[in-house]
Coordinates of C-alpha atoms and ligand atoms in Angstrom, one line a residue:
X1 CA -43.5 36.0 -35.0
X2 CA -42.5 32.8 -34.1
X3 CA -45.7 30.3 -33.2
X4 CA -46.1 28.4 -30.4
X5 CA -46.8 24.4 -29.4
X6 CA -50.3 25.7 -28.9
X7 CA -50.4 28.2 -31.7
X8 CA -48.8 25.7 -33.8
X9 CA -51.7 23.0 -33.3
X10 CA -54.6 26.1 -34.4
X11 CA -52.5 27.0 -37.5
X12 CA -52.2 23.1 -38.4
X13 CA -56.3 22.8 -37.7
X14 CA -56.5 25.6 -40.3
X15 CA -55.3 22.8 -43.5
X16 CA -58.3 20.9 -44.5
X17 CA -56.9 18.8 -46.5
X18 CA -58.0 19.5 -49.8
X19 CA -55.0 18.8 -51.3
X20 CA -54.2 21.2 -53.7
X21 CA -50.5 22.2 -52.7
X22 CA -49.4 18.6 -53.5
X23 CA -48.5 19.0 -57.1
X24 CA -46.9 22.2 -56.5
X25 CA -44.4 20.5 -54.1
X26 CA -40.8 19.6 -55.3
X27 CA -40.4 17.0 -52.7
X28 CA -43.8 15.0 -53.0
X29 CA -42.8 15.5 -56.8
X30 CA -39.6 13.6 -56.5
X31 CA -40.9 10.8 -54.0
X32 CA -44.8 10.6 -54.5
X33 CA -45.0 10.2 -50.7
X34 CA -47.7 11.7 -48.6
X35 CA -45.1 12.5 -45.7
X36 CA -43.1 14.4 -48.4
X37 CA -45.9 16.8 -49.2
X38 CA -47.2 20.1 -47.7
X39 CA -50.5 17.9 -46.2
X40 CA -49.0 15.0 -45.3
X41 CA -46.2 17.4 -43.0
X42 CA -48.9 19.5 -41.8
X43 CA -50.7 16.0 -40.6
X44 CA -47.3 15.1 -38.7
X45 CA -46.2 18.2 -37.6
X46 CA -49.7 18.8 -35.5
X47 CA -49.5 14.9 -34.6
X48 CA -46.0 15.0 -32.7
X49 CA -47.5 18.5 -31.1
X50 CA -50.3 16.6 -29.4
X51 CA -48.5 13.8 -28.5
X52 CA -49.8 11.3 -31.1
X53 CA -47.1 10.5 -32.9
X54 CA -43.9 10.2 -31.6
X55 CA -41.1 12.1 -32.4
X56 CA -38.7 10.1 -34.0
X57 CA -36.1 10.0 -37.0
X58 CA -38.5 9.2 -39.6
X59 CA -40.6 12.6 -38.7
X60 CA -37.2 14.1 -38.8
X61 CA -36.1 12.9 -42.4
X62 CA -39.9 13.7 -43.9
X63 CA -39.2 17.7 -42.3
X64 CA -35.6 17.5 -42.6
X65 CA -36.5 17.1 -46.7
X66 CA -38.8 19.8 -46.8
X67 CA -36.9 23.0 -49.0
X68 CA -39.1 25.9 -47.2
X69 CA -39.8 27.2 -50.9
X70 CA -43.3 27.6 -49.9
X71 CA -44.9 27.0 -53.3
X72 CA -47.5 25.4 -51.5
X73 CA -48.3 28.7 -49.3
X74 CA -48.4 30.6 -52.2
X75 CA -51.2 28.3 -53.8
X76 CA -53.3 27.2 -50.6
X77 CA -56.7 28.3 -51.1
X78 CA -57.0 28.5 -47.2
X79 CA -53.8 30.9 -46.6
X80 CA -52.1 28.2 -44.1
X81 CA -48.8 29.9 -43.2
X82 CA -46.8 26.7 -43.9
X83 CA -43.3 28.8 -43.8
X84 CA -44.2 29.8 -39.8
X85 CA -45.5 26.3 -39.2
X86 CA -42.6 24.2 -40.9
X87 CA -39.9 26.8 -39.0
X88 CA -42.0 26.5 -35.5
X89 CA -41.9 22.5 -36.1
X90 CA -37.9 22.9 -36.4
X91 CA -37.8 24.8 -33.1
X92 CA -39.9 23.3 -31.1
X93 CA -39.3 19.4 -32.2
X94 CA -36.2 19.1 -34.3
X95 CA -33.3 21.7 -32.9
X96 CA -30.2 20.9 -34.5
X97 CA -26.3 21.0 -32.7
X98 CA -24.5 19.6 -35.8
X99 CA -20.9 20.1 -36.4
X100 CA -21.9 22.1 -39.5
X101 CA -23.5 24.3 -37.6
X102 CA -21.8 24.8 -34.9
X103 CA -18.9 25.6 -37.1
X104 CA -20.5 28.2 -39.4
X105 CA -22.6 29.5 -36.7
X106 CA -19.7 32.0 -35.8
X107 CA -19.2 33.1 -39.4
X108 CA -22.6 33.3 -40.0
X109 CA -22.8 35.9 -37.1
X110 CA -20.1 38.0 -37.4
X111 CA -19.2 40.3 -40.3
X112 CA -15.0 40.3 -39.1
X113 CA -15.4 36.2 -39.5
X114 CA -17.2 37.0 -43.0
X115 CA -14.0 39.1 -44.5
X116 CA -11.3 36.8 -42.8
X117 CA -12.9 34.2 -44.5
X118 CA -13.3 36.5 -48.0
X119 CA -9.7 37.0 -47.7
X120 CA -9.0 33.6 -47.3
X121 CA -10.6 32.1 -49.8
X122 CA -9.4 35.2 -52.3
X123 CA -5.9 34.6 -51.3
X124 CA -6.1 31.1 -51.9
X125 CA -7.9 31.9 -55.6
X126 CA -4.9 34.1 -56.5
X127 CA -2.5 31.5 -55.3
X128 CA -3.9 28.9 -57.0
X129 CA -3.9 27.1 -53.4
X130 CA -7.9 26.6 -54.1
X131 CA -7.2 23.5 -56.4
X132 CA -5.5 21.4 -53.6
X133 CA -8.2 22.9 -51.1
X134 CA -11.2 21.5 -53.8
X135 CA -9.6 18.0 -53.7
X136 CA -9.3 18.0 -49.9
X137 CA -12.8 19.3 -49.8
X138 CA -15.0 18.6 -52.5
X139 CA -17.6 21.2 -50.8
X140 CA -15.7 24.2 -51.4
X141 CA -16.6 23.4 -55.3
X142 CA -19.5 25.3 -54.8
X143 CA -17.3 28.9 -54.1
X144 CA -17.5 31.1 -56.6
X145 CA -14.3 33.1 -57.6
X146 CA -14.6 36.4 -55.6
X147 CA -13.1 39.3 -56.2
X148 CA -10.9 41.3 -53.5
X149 CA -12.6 42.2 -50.3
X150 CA -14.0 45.3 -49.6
X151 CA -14.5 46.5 -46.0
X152 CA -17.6 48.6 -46.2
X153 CA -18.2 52.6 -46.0
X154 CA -20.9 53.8 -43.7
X155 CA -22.6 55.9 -46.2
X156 CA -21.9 56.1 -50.2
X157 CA -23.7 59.3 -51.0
X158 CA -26.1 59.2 -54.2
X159 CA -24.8 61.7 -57.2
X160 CA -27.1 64.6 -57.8
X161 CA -30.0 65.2 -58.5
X162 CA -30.6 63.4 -55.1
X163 CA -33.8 61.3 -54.9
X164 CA -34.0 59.5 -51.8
X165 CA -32.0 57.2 -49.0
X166 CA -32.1 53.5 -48.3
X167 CA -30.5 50.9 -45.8
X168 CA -28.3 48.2 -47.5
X169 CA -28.8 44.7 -45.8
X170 CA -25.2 42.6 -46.9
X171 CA -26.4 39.3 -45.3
X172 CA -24.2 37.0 -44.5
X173 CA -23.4 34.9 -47.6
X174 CA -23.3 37.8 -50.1
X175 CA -20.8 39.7 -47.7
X176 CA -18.7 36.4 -48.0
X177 CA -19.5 35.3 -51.8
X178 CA -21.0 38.0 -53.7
X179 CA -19.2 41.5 -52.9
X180 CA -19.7 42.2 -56.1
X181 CA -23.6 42.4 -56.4
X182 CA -23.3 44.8 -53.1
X183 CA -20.8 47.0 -54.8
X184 CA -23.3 47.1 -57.9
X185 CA -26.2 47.8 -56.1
X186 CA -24.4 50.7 -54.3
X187 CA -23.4 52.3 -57.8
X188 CA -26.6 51.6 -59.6
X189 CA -28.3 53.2 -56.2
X190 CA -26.2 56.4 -56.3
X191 CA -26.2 56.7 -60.0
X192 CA -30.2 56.9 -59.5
X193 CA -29.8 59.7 -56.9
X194 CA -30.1 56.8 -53.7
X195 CA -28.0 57.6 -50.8
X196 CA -27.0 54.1 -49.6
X197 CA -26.2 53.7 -45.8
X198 CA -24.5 50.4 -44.4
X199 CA -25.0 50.5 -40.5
X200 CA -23.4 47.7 -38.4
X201 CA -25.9 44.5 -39.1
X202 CA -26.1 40.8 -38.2
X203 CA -26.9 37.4 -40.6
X204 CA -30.9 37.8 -41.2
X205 CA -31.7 34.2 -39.6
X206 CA -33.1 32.4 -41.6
X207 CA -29.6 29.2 -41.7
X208 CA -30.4 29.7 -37.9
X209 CA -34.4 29.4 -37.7
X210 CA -33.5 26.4 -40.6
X211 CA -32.0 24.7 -38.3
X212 CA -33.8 25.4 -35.5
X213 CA -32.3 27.4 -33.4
X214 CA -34.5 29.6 -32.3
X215 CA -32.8 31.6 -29.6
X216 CA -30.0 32.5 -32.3
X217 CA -32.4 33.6 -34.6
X218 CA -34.2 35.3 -32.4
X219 CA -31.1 37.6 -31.0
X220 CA -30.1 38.1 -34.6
X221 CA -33.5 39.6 -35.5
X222 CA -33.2 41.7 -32.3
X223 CA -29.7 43.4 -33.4
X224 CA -31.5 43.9 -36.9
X225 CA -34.4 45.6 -35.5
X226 CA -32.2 48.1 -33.1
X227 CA -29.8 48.5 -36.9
X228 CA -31.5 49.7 -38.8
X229 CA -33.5 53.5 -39.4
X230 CA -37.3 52.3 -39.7
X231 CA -37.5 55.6 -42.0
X232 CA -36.0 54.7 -44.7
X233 CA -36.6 51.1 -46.8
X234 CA -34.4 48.2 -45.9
X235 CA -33.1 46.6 -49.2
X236 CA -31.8 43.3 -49.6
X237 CA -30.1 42.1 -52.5
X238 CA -30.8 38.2 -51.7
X239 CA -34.4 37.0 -51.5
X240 CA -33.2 34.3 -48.9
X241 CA -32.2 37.2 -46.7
X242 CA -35.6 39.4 -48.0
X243 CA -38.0 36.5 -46.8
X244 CA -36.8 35.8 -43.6
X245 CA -36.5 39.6 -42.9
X246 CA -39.9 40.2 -44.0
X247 CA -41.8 37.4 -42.0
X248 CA -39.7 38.4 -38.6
X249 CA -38.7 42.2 -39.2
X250 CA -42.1 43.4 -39.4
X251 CA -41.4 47.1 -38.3
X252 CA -39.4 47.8 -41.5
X253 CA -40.3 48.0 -44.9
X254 CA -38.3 45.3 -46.4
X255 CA -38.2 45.1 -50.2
X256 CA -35.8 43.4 -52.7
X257 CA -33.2 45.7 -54.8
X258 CA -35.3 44.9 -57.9
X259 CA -38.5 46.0 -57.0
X260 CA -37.1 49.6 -55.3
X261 CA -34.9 49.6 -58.3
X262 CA -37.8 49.6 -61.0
X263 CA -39.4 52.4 -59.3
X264 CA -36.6 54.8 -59.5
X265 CA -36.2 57.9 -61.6
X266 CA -34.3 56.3 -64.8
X267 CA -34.6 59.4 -67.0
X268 CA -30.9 60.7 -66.1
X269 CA -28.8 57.9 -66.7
X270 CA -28.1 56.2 -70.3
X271 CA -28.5 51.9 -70.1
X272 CA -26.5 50.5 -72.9
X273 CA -27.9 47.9 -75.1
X274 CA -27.4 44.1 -74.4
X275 CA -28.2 41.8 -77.6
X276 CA -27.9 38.4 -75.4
X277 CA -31.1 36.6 -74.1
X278 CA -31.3 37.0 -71.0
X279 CA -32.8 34.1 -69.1
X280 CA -34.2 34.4 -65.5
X281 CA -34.5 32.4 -62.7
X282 CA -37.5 32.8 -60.0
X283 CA -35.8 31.9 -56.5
X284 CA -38.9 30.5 -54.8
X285 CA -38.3 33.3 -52.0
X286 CA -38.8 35.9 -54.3
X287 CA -41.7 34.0 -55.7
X288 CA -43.6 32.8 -52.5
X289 CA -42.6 35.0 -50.6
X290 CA -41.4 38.7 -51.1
X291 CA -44.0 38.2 -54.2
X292 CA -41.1 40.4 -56.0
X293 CA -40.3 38.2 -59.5
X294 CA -42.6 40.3 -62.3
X295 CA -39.8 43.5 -61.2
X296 CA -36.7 41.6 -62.6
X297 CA -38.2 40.6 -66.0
X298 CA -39.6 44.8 -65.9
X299 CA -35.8 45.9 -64.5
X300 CA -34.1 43.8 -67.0
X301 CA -36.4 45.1 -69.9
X302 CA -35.3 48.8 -69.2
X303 CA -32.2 47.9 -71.2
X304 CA -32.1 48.6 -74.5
X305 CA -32.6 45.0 -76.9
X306 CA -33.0 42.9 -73.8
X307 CA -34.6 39.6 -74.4
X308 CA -35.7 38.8 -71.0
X309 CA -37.6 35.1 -70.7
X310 CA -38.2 33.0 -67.7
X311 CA -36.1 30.0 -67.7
X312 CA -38.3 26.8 -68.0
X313 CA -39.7 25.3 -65.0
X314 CA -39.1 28.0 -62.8
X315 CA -42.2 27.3 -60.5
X316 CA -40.1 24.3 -59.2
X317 CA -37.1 25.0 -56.3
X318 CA -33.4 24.7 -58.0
X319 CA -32.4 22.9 -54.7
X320 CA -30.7 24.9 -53.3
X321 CA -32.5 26.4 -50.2
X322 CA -29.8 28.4 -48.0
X323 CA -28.4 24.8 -46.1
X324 CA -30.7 22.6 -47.8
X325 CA -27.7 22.1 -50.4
X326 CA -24.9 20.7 -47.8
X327 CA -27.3 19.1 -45.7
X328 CA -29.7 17.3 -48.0
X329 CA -27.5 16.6 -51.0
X330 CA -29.2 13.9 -52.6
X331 CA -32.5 15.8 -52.9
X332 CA -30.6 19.0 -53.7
X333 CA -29.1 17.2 -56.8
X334 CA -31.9 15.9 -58.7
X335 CA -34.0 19.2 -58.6
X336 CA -30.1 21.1 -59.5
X337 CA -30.3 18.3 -62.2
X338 CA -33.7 19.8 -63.6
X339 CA -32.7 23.0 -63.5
X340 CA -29.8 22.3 -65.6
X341 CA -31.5 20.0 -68.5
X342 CA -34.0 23.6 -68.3
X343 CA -31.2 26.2 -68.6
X344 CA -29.1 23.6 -71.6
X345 CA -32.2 22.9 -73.1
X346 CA -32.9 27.1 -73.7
X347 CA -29.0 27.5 -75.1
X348 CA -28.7 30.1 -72.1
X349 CA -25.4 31.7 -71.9
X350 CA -27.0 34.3 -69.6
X351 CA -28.8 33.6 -66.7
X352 CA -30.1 36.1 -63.7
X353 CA -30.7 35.1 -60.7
X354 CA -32.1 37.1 -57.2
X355 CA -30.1 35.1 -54.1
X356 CA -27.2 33.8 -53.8
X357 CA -28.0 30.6 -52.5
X358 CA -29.7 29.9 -55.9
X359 CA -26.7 31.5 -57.8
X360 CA -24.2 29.4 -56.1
X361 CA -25.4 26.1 -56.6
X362 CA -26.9 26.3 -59.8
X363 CA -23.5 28.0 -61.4
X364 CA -21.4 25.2 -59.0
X365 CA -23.6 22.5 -61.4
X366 CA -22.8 24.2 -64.6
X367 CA -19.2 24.2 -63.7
X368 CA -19.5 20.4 -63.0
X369 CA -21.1 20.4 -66.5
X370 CA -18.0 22.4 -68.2
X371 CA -21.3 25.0 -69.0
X372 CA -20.3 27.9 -70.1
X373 CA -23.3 30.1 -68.9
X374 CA -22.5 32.8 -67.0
X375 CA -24.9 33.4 -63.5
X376 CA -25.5 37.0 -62.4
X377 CA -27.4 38.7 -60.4
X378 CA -29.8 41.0 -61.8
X379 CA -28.0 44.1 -60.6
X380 CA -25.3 43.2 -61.8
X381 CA -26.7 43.7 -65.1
X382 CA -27.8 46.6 -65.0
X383 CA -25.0 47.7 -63.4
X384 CA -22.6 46.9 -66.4
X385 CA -25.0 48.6 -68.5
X386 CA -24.9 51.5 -66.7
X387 CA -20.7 51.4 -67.2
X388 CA -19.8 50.3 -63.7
X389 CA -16.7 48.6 -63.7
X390 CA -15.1 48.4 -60.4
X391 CA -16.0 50.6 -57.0
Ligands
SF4_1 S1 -53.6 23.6 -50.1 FE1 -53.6 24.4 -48.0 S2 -55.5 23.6 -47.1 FE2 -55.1 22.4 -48.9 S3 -53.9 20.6 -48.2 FE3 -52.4 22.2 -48.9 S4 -52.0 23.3 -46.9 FE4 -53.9 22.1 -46.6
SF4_2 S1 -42.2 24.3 -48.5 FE1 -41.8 23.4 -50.5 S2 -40.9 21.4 -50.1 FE2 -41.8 22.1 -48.2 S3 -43.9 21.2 -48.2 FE3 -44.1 23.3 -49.1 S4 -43.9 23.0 -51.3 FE4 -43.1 21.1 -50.3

């Protein structure tokens, strides 16, 4: 749950200091500045709660450049929730009305926004109206080429014999830019006996709590909680959308496709083999977070010849970081630039990836690069293994 100006203050008192997150941090990395690192925020953030500092635009830039990855959280010897402390901090100090919000805000929301917008974008892909719409605006560089878009079943019922039932979360950019790691999952799902129900579903909230906008977040985590059938296990197929659901949905069991995947009866279905290394990227939500990375390299192995191997560097954030990408694009850049020297320096023409937000930018740099590597999501994988072609 969302802290409080008091309860913000106590969590703060909890960091002593010691220092130990600093290395792990991307941003203090980068700028070797004290107000760029998990201790040095911490310090501010409880500082403009009590009144000592003031809240002013260079408080704002030093949180403002801050990913959320949460490496430091996951390394703390003290378990200081940074990820509920930076998100309180952006509520309670540094609310945000930009016109980049306000204009995705709607679209973000609501899933009949989501497919206009699919169709759109599609149309304009098969049109070849997309080139004069990347020169007008050089930020739709980053879309992916999508494939036709699907309006979405209920219920896709799992093949015999049946093992079990799950809810499917879409989230709000893979319903937009990645259809085709939801219609994976649901094959790969039935195949394994899953019955796969879709029940009407909001954005998870975590562009919203990012930008601080806590009311929004907050109602979007209330038409989640009434959405969803606590019986059965929500699964998300985008760490992004898995952390944020796990920290604020804490009635359901949230887990990521991967891990529910790898403990699935395989015995009935035949994986083909795949000679090409496969290279994987941690997201750091899957990482720090929903603590879920060991089940892609184990999920990925299940296929005959796989050579599954971590992509160098993986510890540190690929810059992307759900809005962190349009909003802080310098920053963004240099740690995509790492991640790119990482995935030429291993020859990768195969790399996996667990969100979207990841996928996108990363595979946006490669095509800046002329890279020919392509970026999939683990499911996706295993889905083509399995002989999906098309739903
Ligand atoms: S590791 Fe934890 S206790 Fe130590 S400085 Fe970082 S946040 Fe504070
Ligand atoms: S969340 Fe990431 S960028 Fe922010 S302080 Fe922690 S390690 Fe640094």
């Amino acid at each position: 749950m969302a802290l409080t100006l008091e309860s913000l203050v106590t969590e703060a008192d909890r960091c002593v200091a010691c220092g130990l997150c600093l290395p792990h941090c991307p941003t203090y990395r980068k700028t070797g500045s004290e107000a760029d690192s998990p201790r040095g925020r911490i310090q501010l953030m409880r500082a403009v709660s009590q009144n000592i500092l003031p809240n002013n635009d260079r408080f704002k830039e030093h949180i403002d450049l801050c990913l959320s990855c949460r490496s430091c959280e996951s390394v703390c010897p003290n378990n200081v929730n940074y990820g509920a402390l930076v998100d309180a901090t952006r509520a309670l100090h540094l609310p945000k009305n930009t016109l980049w919000y306000r204009l995705t805000k709607p679209l973000i929301r609501h899933k009949s926004l989501q497919y206009l917008a699919g169709w759109l974008i599609w149309l304009s892909q098969c049109t070849k109206l997309d080139a004069l719409l990347k020169r007008a605006i050089p930020l739709t560089n980053t879309l992916p080429v999508l494939d036709r878009p699907v309006t979405w079943k209920t219920f896709y019922p799992a093949h015999s014999p049946h093992k079990g039932s799950i809810n499917l979360f879409l989230g709000c950019a893979s319903n937009t830019f990645d259809q085709q790691t939801l219609k994976a999952s649901i094959y790969v799902l039935n195949q394994l006996g899953i019955d796969v129900y879709i029940p009407s579903q909001s954005c998870c909230g975590s562009i919203a709590r990012q930008m601080g906008d806590q009311a929004e977040a907050e109602e979007l985590r209330q038409i989640n909680q009434a959405a969803f059938d606590k019986k059965r296990p929500l699964i998300t197929i985008a760490s992004g959308c898995g952390a944020g659901l796990q920290d604020y949905l804490l009635t359901h069991s949230v887990q990521d496709i991967s891990t529910f995947l790898l403990a699935c009866d395989w015995t009935n279905v035949t994986i083909q083999p795949l000679a090409t290394p496969i290279f994987v990227q941690d997201p750091c939500t899957l990482r720090n977070v929903q603590k879920g990375q060991q089940a892609v390299y184990q999920l990925l192995k299940k296929i005959p010849q796989a050579q599954v191997q971590p992509l160098p560097g993986n510890a540190q954030c690929c810059g992307g970081a759900g809005a962190y990408m349009l909003t802080q694009t310098t920053m963004a850049s240099r740690l995509l630039a790492d991640k790119l020297d990482a995935i030429t320096s291993t020859g990768a023409v195969l790399l996996a990836s667990a969100n979207i937000g990841c996928s996108l930018h990363i595979a946006q740099g490669l095509r800046a690069q002329h890279k020919q590597v392509e970026v999939l999501h683990p499911v996706n994988i295993m889905a083509k293994q399995l002989g999906y072609i098309t739903l």
